[in-house]
Short mmCIF file of C-alpha atoms in Angstrom, two decimals:
data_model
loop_
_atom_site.label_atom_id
_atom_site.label_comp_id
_atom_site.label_asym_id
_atom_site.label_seq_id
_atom_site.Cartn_x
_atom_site.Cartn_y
_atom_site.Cartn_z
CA UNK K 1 -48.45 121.07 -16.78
CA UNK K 2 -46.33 124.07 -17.04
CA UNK K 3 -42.99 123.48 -17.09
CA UNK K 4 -40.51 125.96 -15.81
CA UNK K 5 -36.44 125.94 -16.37
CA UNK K 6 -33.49 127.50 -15.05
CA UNK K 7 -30.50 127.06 -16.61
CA UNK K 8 -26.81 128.24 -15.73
CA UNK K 9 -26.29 129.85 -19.43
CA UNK K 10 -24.62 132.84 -17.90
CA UNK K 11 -26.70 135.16 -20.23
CA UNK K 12 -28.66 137.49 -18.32
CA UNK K 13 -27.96 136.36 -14.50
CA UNK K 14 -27.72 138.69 -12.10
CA UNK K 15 -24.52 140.36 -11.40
CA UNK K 16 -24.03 140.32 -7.42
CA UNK K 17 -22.22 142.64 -5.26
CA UNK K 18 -20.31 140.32 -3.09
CA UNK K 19 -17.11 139.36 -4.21
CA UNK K 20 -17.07 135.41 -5.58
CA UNK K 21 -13.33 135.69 -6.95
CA UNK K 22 -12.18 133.44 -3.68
CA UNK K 23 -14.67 130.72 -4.28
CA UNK K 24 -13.47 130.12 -7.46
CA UNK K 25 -13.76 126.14 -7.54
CA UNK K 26 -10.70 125.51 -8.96
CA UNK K 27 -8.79 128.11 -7.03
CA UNK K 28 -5.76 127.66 -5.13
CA UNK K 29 -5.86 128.19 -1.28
CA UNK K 30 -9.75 128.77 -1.71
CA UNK K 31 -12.09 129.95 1.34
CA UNK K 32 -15.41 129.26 2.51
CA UNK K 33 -17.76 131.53 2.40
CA UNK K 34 -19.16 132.59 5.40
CA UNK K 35 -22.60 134.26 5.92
CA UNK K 36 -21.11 137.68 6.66
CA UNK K 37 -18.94 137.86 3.72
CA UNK K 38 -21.96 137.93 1.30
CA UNK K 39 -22.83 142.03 0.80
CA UNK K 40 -25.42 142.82 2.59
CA UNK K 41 -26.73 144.86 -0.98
CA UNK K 42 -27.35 141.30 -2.10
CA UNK K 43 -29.83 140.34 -0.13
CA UNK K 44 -31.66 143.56 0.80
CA UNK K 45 -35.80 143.24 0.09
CA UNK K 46 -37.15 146.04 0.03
CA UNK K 47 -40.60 147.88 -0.41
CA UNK K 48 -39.86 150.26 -3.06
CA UNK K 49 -40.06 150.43 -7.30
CA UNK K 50 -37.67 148.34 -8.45
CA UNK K 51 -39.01 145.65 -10.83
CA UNK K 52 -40.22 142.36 -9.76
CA UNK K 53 -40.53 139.16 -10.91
CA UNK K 54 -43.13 137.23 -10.99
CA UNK K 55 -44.64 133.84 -12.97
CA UNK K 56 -46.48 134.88 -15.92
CA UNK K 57 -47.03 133.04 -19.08
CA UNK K 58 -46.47 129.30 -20.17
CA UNK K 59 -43.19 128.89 -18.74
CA UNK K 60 -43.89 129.63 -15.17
CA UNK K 61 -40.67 131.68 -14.69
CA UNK K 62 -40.18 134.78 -13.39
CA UNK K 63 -40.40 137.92 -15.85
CA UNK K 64 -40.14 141.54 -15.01
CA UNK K 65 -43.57 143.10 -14.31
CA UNK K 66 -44.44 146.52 -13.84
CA UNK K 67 -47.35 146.08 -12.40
CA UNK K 68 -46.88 144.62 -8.98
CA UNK K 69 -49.60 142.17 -8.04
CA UNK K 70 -48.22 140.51 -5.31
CA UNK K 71 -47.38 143.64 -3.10
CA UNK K 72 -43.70 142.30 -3.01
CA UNK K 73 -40.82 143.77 -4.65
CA UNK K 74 -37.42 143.05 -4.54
CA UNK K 75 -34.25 145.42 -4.69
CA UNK K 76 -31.94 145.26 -7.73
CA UNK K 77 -29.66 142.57 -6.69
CA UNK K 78 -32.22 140.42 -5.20
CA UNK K 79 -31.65 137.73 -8.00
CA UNK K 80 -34.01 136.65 -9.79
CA UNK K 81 -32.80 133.22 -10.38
CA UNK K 82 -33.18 132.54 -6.81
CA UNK K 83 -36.94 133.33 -7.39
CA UNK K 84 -37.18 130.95 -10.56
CA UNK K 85 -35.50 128.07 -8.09
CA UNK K 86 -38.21 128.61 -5.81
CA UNK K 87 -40.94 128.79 -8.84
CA UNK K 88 -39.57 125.68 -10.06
CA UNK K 89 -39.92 124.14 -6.93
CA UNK K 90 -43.34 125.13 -6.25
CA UNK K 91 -44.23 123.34 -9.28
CA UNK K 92 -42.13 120.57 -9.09
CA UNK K 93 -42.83 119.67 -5.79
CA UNK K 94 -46.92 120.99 -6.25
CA UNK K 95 -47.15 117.85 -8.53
CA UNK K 96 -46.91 115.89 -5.75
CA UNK K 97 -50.80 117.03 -5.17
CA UNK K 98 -51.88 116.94 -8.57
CA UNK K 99 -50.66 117.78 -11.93
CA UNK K 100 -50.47 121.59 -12.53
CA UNK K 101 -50.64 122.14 -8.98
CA UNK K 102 -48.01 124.30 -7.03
CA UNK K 103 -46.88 124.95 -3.13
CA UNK K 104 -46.51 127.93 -1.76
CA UNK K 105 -43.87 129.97 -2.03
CA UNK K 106 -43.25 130.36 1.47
CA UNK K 107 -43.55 126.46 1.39
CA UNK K 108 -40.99 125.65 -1.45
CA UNK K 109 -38.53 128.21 0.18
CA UNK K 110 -38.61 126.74 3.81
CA UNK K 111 -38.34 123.50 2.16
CA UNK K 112 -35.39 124.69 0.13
CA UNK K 113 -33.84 126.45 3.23
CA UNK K 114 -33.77 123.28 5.38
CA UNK K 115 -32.47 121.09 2.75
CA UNK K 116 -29.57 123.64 2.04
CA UNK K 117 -29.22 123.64 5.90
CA UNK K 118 -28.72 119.92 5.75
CA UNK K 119 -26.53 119.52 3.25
CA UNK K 120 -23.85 122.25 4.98
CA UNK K 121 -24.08 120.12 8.02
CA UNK K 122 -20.02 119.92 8.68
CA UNK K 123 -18.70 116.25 8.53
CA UNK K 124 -20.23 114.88 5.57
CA UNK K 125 -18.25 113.58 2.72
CA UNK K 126 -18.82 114.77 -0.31
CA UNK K 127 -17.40 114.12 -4.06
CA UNK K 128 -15.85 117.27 -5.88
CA UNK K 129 -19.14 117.42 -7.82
CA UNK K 130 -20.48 118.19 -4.20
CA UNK K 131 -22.67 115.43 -3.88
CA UNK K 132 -23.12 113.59 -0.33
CA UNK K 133 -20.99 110.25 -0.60
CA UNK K 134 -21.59 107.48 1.41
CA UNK M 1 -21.06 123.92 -20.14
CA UNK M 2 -24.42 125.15 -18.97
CA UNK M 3 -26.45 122.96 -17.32
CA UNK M 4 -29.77 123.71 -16.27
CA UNK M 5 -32.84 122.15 -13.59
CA UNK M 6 -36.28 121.96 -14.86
CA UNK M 7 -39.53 120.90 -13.09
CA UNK M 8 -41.00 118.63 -15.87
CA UNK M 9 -40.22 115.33 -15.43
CA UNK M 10 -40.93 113.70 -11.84
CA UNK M 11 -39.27 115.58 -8.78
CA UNK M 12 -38.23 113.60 -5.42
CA UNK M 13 -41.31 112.46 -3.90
CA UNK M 14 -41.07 113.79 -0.30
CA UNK M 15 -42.69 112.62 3.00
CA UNK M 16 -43.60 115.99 4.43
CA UNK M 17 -47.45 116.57 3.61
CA UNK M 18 -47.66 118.70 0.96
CA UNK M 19 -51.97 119.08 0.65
CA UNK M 20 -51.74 122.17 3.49
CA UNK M 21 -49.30 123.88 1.60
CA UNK M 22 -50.78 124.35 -1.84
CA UNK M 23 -51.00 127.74 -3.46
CA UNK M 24 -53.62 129.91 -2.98
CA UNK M 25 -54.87 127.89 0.18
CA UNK M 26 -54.84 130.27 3.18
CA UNK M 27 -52.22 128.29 5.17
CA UNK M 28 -49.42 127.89 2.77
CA UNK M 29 -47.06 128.54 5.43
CA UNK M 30 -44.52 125.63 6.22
CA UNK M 31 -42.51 125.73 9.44
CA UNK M 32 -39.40 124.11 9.35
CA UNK M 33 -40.74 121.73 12.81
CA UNK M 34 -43.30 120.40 10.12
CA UNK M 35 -41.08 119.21 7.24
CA UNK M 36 -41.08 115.30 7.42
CA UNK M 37 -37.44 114.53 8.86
CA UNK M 38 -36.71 111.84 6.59
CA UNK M 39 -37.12 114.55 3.60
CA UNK M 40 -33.68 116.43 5.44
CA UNK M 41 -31.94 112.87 5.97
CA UNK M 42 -31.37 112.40 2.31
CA UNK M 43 -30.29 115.42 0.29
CA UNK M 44 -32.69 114.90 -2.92
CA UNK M 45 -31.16 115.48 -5.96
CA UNK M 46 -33.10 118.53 -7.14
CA UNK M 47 -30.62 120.38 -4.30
CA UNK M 48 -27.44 119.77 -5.75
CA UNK M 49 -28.70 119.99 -9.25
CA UNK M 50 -29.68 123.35 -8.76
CA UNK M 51 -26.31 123.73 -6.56
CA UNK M 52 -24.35 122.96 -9.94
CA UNK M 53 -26.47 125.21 -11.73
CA UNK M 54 -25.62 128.26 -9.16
CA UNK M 55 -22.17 127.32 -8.93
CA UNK M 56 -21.98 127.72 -13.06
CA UNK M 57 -23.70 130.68 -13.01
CA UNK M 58 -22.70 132.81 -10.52
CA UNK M 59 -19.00 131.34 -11.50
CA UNK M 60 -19.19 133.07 -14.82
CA UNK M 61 -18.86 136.29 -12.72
CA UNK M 62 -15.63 135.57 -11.83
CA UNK M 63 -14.74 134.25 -15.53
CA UNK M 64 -15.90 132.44 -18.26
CA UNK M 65 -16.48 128.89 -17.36
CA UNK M 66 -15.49 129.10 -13.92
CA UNK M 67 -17.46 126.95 -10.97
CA UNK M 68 -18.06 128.18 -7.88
CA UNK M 69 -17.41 126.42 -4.85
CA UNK M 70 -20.47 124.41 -4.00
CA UNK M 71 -19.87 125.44 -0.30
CA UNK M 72 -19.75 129.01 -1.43
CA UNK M 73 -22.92 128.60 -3.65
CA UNK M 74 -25.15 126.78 -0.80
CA UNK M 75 -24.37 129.03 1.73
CA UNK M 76 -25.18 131.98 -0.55
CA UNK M 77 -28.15 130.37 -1.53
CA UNK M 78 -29.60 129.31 1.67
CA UNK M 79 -28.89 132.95 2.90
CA UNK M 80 -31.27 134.33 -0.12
CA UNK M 81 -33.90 132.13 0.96
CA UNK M 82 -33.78 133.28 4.19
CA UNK M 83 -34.07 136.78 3.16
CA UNK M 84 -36.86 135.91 0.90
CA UNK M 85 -38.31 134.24 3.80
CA UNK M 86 -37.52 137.17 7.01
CA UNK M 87 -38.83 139.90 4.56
CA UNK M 88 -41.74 140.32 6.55
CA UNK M 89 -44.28 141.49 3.68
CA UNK M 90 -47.67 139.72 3.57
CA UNK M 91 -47.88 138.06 0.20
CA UNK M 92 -51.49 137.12 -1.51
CA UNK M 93 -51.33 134.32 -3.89
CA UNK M 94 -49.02 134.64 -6.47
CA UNK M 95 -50.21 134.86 -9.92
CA UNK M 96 -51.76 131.81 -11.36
CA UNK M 97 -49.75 130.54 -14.25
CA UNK M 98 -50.96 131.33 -17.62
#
C-alpha cells in the first residue's frame, strides 16, 4: 500500500497571507481566530495556471504538475499541505475497503470538515495539547 | 520538533460506510447528513494529530519553533476544506497512485 506523509518540518510549507502572529500558542493575551480574519487570498480556488498538486508516484503526496489532469487548479496560496491531509486521508481511511484502496476526495474532505466542525464545538474541555478531555 | 501524520499503519476505523465513496466510483460524493454520527461523537485521533502538525507548521511562520493555537489552526483548516469543497469545479478521478 502506498504510504503517504505529512510532516510539520517547516521546510517548504506554504507561506500564507493571513496574519498568524496573534495565535501564537504561547502568546500572551492571544485571540481566536475567527473565520473572517483568515485573508481571503488564502483560500481563493481558482481556474487559472498556477501549478497544482496532485498524487503522483510511490508516496501518494501531492507534487507540482504541469500538466493538469484533473481540470482543478488551485491559486498560489491554496496550500498544498491541506491537499496532502486530504490525500492522506483518502488513503488512510480507503483502507477501510481494502488495502491500496482510497475515498474520494470530496469524501475525505467532508469527512475532515465535519470532524473539524466537531471538535470547535464551544464547551468542550480540552488539554493544552488540544485534545478533548473527559 | 517536527512531528508528522502518516497513513501507514491502521487509521480509526469509522462507522460511516465507506464502499459508496471509493475513488473513481461515480458517486464519491459524501454529504455531511450521511456521515455515521457516532464517527463526529468521538474526535479520532488522526484530527488532532494532523492539528499538531498544522499548528507546528504554520507556527514556524511566525518564528522558529513556535505552535499555533490549535483553535487558530482548526478553524483555518476547516475553512480550507470548505473552500476545497464550495469550489464548484467538476473533478474526474484523481490520478491513480503510481
Amino acid at each position: 500500500m502506498a504510504i503517504a506523509t505529512i510532516s510539520s518540518a517547516p521546510t517548504g510549507w506554504n507561506t500564507l497571507a493571513t496574519n498568524l502572529a496573534p495565535y501564537d500558542e504561547g502568546a500572551a493575551g492571544q485571540t481566536r481566530l475567527i473565520a473572517t480574519a483568515i485573508n481571503p487570498a488564502d483560500l481563493t480556488v481558482t481556474p487559472v495556471t498556477f501549478s497544482q498538486f496532485v498524487p503522483t508516484g510511490a508516496t501518494g503526496v501531492g507534487t507540482p504538475a504541469a500538466a493538469n489532469p484533473s481540470g482543478t487548479v488551485y491559486a498560489a496560496n491554496f496550500p498544498n499541505e491541506v491537499i496532502q491531509f486530504i490525500q492522506l486521508a483518502q488513503l488512510g481511511w480507503g483502507a477501510q475497503l481494502g488495502a491500496g484502496r482510497r475515498i474520494s476526495d470530496w469524501a475525505a474532505a467532508v469527512l475532515l470538515m465535519e470532524m473539524l466542525r466537531a471538535y470547535l464545538l464551544p464547551g468542550v474541555p480540552r488539554n493544552v495539547g488540544g485534545q478533548i478531555v473527559g | 520538533m517536527a512531528a508528522s501524520i502518516t497513513s501507514s499503519g491502521t487509521f480509526t476505523t469509522l462507522q460511516t460506510n465507506l464502499a459508496p465513496l471509493q475513488e473513481n466510483q461515480a458517486n464519491g460524493q459524501l454529504l455531511a447528513l450521511n456521515i455515521n454520527p457516532n464517527d463526529l461523537g468521538t474526535i479520532v485521533p488522526e484530527i488532532w494529530q494532523t492539528i499538531n502538525v498544522f499548528q507546528k507548521g504554520w507556527g514556524a511562520q511566525v518564528a522558529a519553533g513556535v505552535n499555533l493555537d490549535y483553535w487558530a489552526t482548526a478553524v483555518l483548516l476547516a475553512k480550507f476544506l470548505t473552500a476545497y469543497i464550495n469550489q464548484g469545479v467538476t473533478r474526474p478521478p484523481t490520478t491513480p497512485l503510481g
